[in-house]
C-alpha cells in the first residue's frame, strides 16, 4: 500500500497554522505561542520576545514579561542541545527529565574535575557549601544578580586555574559555574534582568526543582509534541533538535507510534498518528522572525522552506540562523534593526508584489512593537551585518 503524500506546499501550510504564524492562527496567550513550537530559543534574550510577538494576536513586551516573571507560566531551562530554551511550566518537568537532568549531571562532573585538578582542596563538600550559601543569600536578599550573589557569598569569589601548565591555562572565578549548576539543577531560575527586556543580565531567585518524571516517559512526551509541531520530519531531525542519542530518539518515536508519509521528493518522513490528511491552505502571511527562531531551527534538513543558495547569507559559521523574512511558509529574505530604529529588509528572490506589501506592513508592525528598544542578534550573520551597515 502506498504511503500518503505530503507535498512541500502542504508542509508550508502546516508551518503557518501550527506555528501560529498565519494571522487567523495567532495565539491569545504567550504560553500558547511557546507550546505551538514546543519551546522558544532563549540564548538571546530578545528572541523569546520577538518569537512570541510574531505569534501573538495582541499584546506587547509586558505580556511576555508577565508570563516569565509574574505568572511564571514560562520558564527558561538549559536543555535541548545544551541550549537555553523557554518552555511552559506544564512542559518543563518533561524537558527537565528528558534532557536537562543529564546536562546538569555532566556540568557537575566537569566542575568537580576542575576543582580537583586545581589543587586547592576544593571538593564536593566545598561545592555543596557554596551552593547552600548562595541559596541562603537569595532567601535573605531576594532576587539578585550574579555580582550581587558574589558580593554576599565569599565562596563565590573563589578563583581556580583551568588546564594548569598548558598553553591555554586560564584563571576563572567559580561564581558563574556555581550559578549555572544551580540553574541546571532547577534550584534557581532567571528572574527580571537588569535593564530592558533585551538584556541577558538576569537576576536569580530560589525555586524548587521540577517534579520527577521518568526519563523515557518524558522523552516520549517531547517527541509527541515535536512531531505535532514539526512533522513531517525524520528521526535525524528529532535527534538534531533534541541532542538525544539515536537509541533514545528511536525508543521515544516507537512509543509515540508515528505514521509514515511520502514527501514529493520521494523520501519518507514521520507525522503524528493519524496526521496524514491534507492541510488546508491558510490565508497569505508574512513574518519577520528573529535570529534563532524555532521555526528556522526546527529541522536538520530545512530544504522545504529555505533555498540552499541563501544559507550562507542567513546563517553564521556555527549554523545559527539570523533574522529572517518569511512569505507563506518559505524564507524569502532577511532583516535587521538599525540604531535609529528603522527595520530594514532584503528579499533573496522575487516572491511578488503581494509579498512585498505584506512584508512592509509586518516590518511596520514590528517597529511599532519594539518601540525604543534596539535589537542586535547575539549571533551576527552576513546579511544582517550588511543591512545594518
Short mmCIF file of C-alpha atoms in Angstrom, two decimals, residues 1-277:
data_model
loop_
_atom_site.label_atom_id
_atom_site.label_comp_id
_atom_site.label_asym_id
_atom_site.label_seq_id
_atom_site.Cartn_x
_atom_site.Cartn_y
_atom_site.Cartn_z
CA UNK A 1 0.00 0.00 0.00
CA UNK A 2 1.40 3.39 -0.96
CA UNK A 3 2.09 5.99 1.71
CA UNK A 4 0.03 9.20 1.92
CA UNK A 5 1.68 12.10 0.08
CA UNK A 6 2.53 15.37 1.84
CA UNK A 7 3.67 17.98 -0.64
CA UNK A 8 6.06 20.83 0.02
CA UNK A 9 3.14 23.24 -0.25
CA UNK A 10 1.22 21.33 2.43
CA UNK A 11 4.28 21.33 4.71
CA UNK A 12 4.37 25.11 4.42
CA UNK A 13 0.62 25.30 5.15
CA UNK A 14 1.19 23.26 8.31
CA UNK A 15 4.01 25.56 9.34
CA UNK A 16 1.80 28.65 9.04
CA UNK A 17 -1.06 27.19 11.06
CA UNK A 18 0.70 25.09 13.68
CA UNK A 19 3.46 27.59 14.38
CA UNK A 20 0.80 30.27 14.82
CA UNK A 21 2.27 32.47 12.10
CA UNK A 22 -0.79 32.84 9.87
CA UNK A 23 -2.97 35.74 11.13
CA UNK A 24 -6.05 33.60 11.85
CA UNK A 25 -3.90 31.11 13.81
CA UNK A 26 -2.19 33.60 16.11
CA UNK A 27 -2.36 32.82 19.79
CA UNK A 28 -4.16 34.58 22.62
CA UNK A 29 -1.54 33.79 25.28
CA UNK A 30 2.23 33.68 25.50
CA UNK A 31 2.12 30.07 26.71
CA UNK A 32 0.17 29.07 23.59
CA UNK A 33 2.91 30.58 21.43
CA UNK A 34 5.59 28.55 23.23
CA UNK A 35 3.61 25.33 23.13
CA UNK A 36 2.90 25.74 19.40
CA UNK A 37 6.62 25.26 18.68
CA UNK A 38 7.35 23.15 21.84
CA UNK A 39 10.00 25.62 23.07
CA UNK A 40 11.27 29.12 22.30
CA UNK A 41 15.01 29.62 21.90
CA UNK A 42 16.27 31.77 24.77
CA UNK A 43 20.04 32.02 24.28
CA UNK A 44 19.43 35.56 23.04
CA UNK A 45 17.07 37.34 25.44
CA UNK A 46 15.30 39.21 22.65
CA UNK A 47 14.47 36.02 20.75
CA UNK A 48 11.89 34.88 23.32
CA UNK A 49 10.06 38.19 23.00
CA UNK A 50 10.28 38.52 19.22
CA UNK A 51 9.34 34.88 18.59
CA UNK A 52 6.30 35.24 20.84
CA UNK A 53 5.38 38.59 19.23
CA UNK A 54 5.25 37.05 15.77
CA UNK A 55 2.69 34.51 17.01
CA UNK A 56 0.55 36.67 19.32
CA UNK A 57 -2.69 38.25 18.15
CA UNK A 58 -2.11 41.18 20.51
CA UNK A 59 -0.02 42.33 23.46
CA UNK A 60 3.36 43.98 23.89
CA UNK A 61 6.59 43.04 25.70
CA UNK A 62 4.85 43.46 29.05
CA UNK A 63 2.64 40.43 28.32
CA UNK A 64 5.72 38.26 27.82
CA UNK A 65 7.41 39.72 30.90
CA UNK A 66 4.31 38.87 32.91
CA UNK A 67 4.47 35.24 31.74
CA UNK A 68 8.17 34.98 32.59
CA UNK A 69 8.36 36.86 35.88
CA UNK A 70 4.91 37.28 37.44
CA UNK A 71 2.72 34.34 36.43
CA UNK A 72 5.86 32.24 35.85
CA UNK A 73 3.91 30.29 33.24
CA UNK A 74 7.01 30.36 31.01
CA UNK A 75 10.48 29.44 32.28
CA UNK A 76 13.97 29.25 30.83
CA UNK A 77 15.77 25.89 31.02
CA UNK A 78 19.18 24.73 29.82
CA UNK A 79 18.04 21.76 27.80
CA UNK A 80 17.95 20.57 24.18
CA UNK A 81 21.44 20.56 22.61
CA UNK A 82 22.76 22.19 25.79
CA UNK A 83 20.91 25.34 24.71
CA UNK A 84 18.73 27.71 26.72
CA UNK A 85 15.01 27.41 25.87
CA UNK A 86 11.84 28.94 27.28
CA UNK A 87 9.06 26.42 27.84
CA UNK A 88 5.68 26.33 29.52
CA UNK A 89 5.63 25.27 33.17
CA UNK A 90 3.37 22.39 32.11
CA UNK A 91 6.06 21.03 29.80
CA UNK A 92 9.05 21.98 31.97
CA UNK A 93 9.14 18.76 34.07
CA UNK A 94 9.32 16.72 30.84
CA UNK A 95 12.07 18.91 29.38
CA UNK A 96 13.92 18.65 32.68
CA UNK A 97 13.67 14.85 32.89
CA UNK A 98 14.28 14.16 29.20
CA UNK A 99 17.27 16.43 28.72
CA UNK A 100 18.20 18.89 31.47
CA UNK A 101 18.98 16.26 34.14
CA UNK A 102 21.73 14.71 32.02
CA UNK A 103 23.18 18.16 31.26
CA UNK A 104 23.17 19.08 34.95
CA UNK A 105 24.95 15.86 35.89
CA UNK A 106 27.63 16.47 33.26
CA UNK A 107 28.06 20.09 34.41
CA UNK A 108 28.59 18.90 37.99
CA UNK A 109 31.14 16.25 36.99
CA UNK A 110 33.07 18.79 34.92
CA UNK A 111 33.19 21.39 37.68
CA UNK A 112 34.25 18.82 40.30
CA UNK A 113 37.02 17.65 37.96
CA UNK A 114 38.28 21.22 37.56
CA UNK A 115 38.16 21.80 41.32
CA UNK A 116 40.17 18.64 41.92
CA UNK A 117 42.76 19.49 39.25
CA UNK A 118 43.18 22.99 40.66
CA UNK A 119 44.83 21.51 43.77
CA UNK A 120 43.40 23.85 46.41
CA UNK A 121 41.48 21.11 48.18
CA UNK A 122 38.11 22.20 46.86
CA UNK A 123 35.82 19.19 46.59
CA UNK A 124 32.18 18.10 46.51
CA UNK A 125 31.68 19.15 50.14
CA UNK A 126 33.06 22.62 49.40
CA UNK A 127 30.80 22.90 46.35
CA UNK A 128 27.74 21.86 48.35
CA UNK A 129 28.57 24.52 50.91
CA UNK A 130 28.95 27.20 48.24
CA UNK A 131 25.61 26.23 46.70
CA UNK A 132 23.85 26.28 50.07
CA UNK A 133 25.33 29.69 50.88
CA UNK A 134 24.14 31.06 47.53
CA UNK A 135 20.61 29.81 48.17
CA UNK A 136 20.66 31.29 51.68
CA UNK A 137 21.73 34.63 50.21
CA UNK A 138 18.83 34.58 47.75
CA UNK A 139 16.42 33.79 50.59
CA UNK A 140 17.83 36.68 52.61
CA UNK A 141 18.19 39.31 49.89
CA UNK A 142 15.62 38.33 47.28
CA UNK A 143 16.23 38.41 43.51
CA UNK A 144 19.94 39.03 42.93
CA UNK A 145 22.36 39.29 40.03
CA UNK A 146 25.48 37.16 39.84
CA UNK A 147 27.56 40.11 41.01
CA UNK A 148 25.30 40.67 44.00
CA UNK A 149 25.48 36.98 44.92
CA UNK A 150 29.28 37.06 44.71
CA UNK A 151 29.36 40.08 46.99
CA UNK A 152 27.17 38.28 49.54
CA UNK A 153 28.85 34.84 49.38
CA UNK A 154 32.65 34.73 49.89
CA UNK A 155 32.91 31.24 48.38
CA UNK A 156 31.64 32.56 45.05
CA UNK A 157 34.66 34.87 44.86
CA UNK A 158 36.98 31.85 44.76
CA UNK A 159 39.21 31.56 41.67
CA UNK A 160 40.59 28.37 40.17
CA UNK A 161 43.08 27.62 37.41
CA UNK A 162 41.84 25.60 34.43
CA UNK A 163 44.29 23.45 32.40
CA UNK A 164 47.24 24.34 34.60
CA UNK A 165 50.58 24.06 32.82
CA UNK A 166 49.08 24.07 29.32
CA UNK A 167 49.24 26.78 26.69
CA UNK A 168 45.57 27.56 27.25
CA UNK A 169 45.85 27.75 31.06
CA UNK A 170 43.34 30.26 32.44
CA UNK A 171 42.19 31.55 35.81
CA UNK A 172 38.44 31.55 36.30
CA UNK A 173 36.05 32.64 39.01
CA UNK A 174 33.65 29.95 40.20
CA UNK A 175 30.59 32.18 40.60
CA UNK A 176 29.28 31.73 37.05
CA UNK A 177 29.92 27.99 37.20
CA UNK A 178 28.12 27.53 40.53
CA UNK A 179 25.17 29.67 39.44
CA UNK A 180 24.92 27.75 36.16
CA UNK A 181 24.92 24.48 38.08
CA UNK A 182 22.19 25.63 40.48
CA UNK A 183 20.09 26.69 37.49
CA UNK A 184 20.70 23.40 35.67
CA UNK A 185 19.58 21.55 38.82
CA UNK A 186 16.37 23.62 38.93
CA UNK A 187 17.18 25.17 42.30
CA UNK A 188 17.27 28.73 40.96
CA UNK A 189 15.64 30.37 37.94
CA UNK A 190 16.17 33.51 35.90
CA UNK A 191 14.10 36.48 37.03
CA UNK A 192 13.82 40.02 35.67
CA UNK A 193 17.04 41.27 34.08
CA UNK A 194 18.83 44.48 34.78
CA UNK A 195 17.68 46.91 32.12
CA UNK A 196 15.12 46.21 29.42
CA UNK A 197 13.64 43.01 28.02
CA UNK A 198 16.58 42.73 25.59
CA UNK A 199 19.09 42.29 28.45
CA UNK A 200 20.64 38.95 29.47
CA UNK A 201 21.95 40.19 32.84
CA UNK A 202 19.37 38.29 34.84
CA UNK A 203 18.56 38.35 38.49
CA UNK A 204 18.18 34.96 40.13
CA UNK A 205 15.58 33.62 42.56
CA UNK A 206 15.49 30.49 44.72
CA UNK A 207 12.97 27.93 43.48
CA UNK A 208 12.06 24.27 43.89
CA UNK A 209 13.28 21.57 41.45
CA UNK A 210 10.76 20.24 38.96
CA UNK A 211 8.67 17.17 39.86
CA UNK A 212 10.36 13.94 38.86
CA UNK A 213 9.14 12.31 35.63
CA UNK A 214 10.58 9.02 34.31
CA UNK A 215 13.08 9.92 31.58
CA UNK A 216 11.61 7.59 28.96
CA UNK A 217 8.11 8.93 29.59
CA UNK A 218 9.42 12.49 29.34
CA UNK A 219 11.19 11.85 26.04
CA UNK A 220 8.02 10.31 24.61
CA UNK A 221 6.03 13.43 25.51
CA UNK A 222 8.63 15.74 23.95
CA UNK A 223 8.73 13.61 20.79
CA UNK A 224 4.93 13.58 20.56
CA UNK A 225 4.69 17.36 20.81
CA UNK A 226 7.60 17.91 18.46
CA UNK A 227 6.07 15.67 15.78
CA UNK A 228 2.78 17.53 16.04
CA UNK A 229 4.53 20.88 15.54
CA UNK A 230 7.29 19.90 13.10
CA UNK A 231 6.08 16.82 11.23
CA UNK A 232 6.59 15.63 8.56
CA UNK A 233 10.11 15.12 9.82
CA UNK A 234 12.68 12.38 10.28
CA UNK A 235 14.36 10.69 13.22
CA UNK A 236 17.54 12.56 12.14
CA UNK A 237 15.66 15.86 12.55
CA UNK A 238 14.48 14.90 16.05
CA UNK A 239 17.95 13.72 17.04
CA UNK A 240 19.41 17.05 15.91
CA UNK A 241 16.71 19.11 17.62
CA UNK A 242 16.92 17.33 20.98
CA UNK A 243 20.57 16.32 21.15
CA UNK A 244 19.48 12.85 22.37
CA UNK A 245 21.24 9.65 21.40
CA UNK A 246 19.85 7.83 18.38
CA UNK A 247 18.76 5.00 20.68
CA UNK A 248 16.72 7.37 22.84
CA UNK A 249 15.20 9.01 19.75
CA UNK A 250 14.11 5.66 18.33
CA UNK A 251 12.63 4.49 21.63
CA UNK A 252 10.68 7.74 22.03
CA UNK A 253 9.35 7.57 18.48
CA UNK A 254 8.40 3.92 18.91
CA UNK A 255 6.38 4.87 21.99
CA UNK A 256 4.63 7.65 20.05
CA UNK A 257 3.84 5.33 17.15
CA UNK A 258 4.05 7.84 14.28
CA UNK A 259 2.66 7.30 10.81
CA UNK A 260 4.82 7.47 7.70
CA UNK A 261 4.17 9.76 4.76
CA UNK A 262 5.81 10.23 1.39
CA UNK A 263 7.27 13.62 0.51
CA UNK A 264 7.24 14.95 -3.03
CA UNK A 265 11.00 14.42 -3.34
CA UNK A 266 10.35 10.67 -2.99
CA UNK A 267 11.65 10.30 0.58
CA UNK A 268 9.62 9.21 3.61
CA UNK A 269 9.02 11.12 6.83
CA UNK A 270 7.12 10.79 10.10
CA UNK A 271 3.95 12.51 11.34
CA UNK A 272 1.82 12.18 14.46
CA UNK A 273 -0.52 9.18 14.47
CA UNK A 274 -3.41 9.92 12.12
CA UNK A 275 -1.94 13.21 10.94
CA UNK A 276 -1.75 12.23 7.26
CA UNK A 277 -4.53 14.27 5.71
#
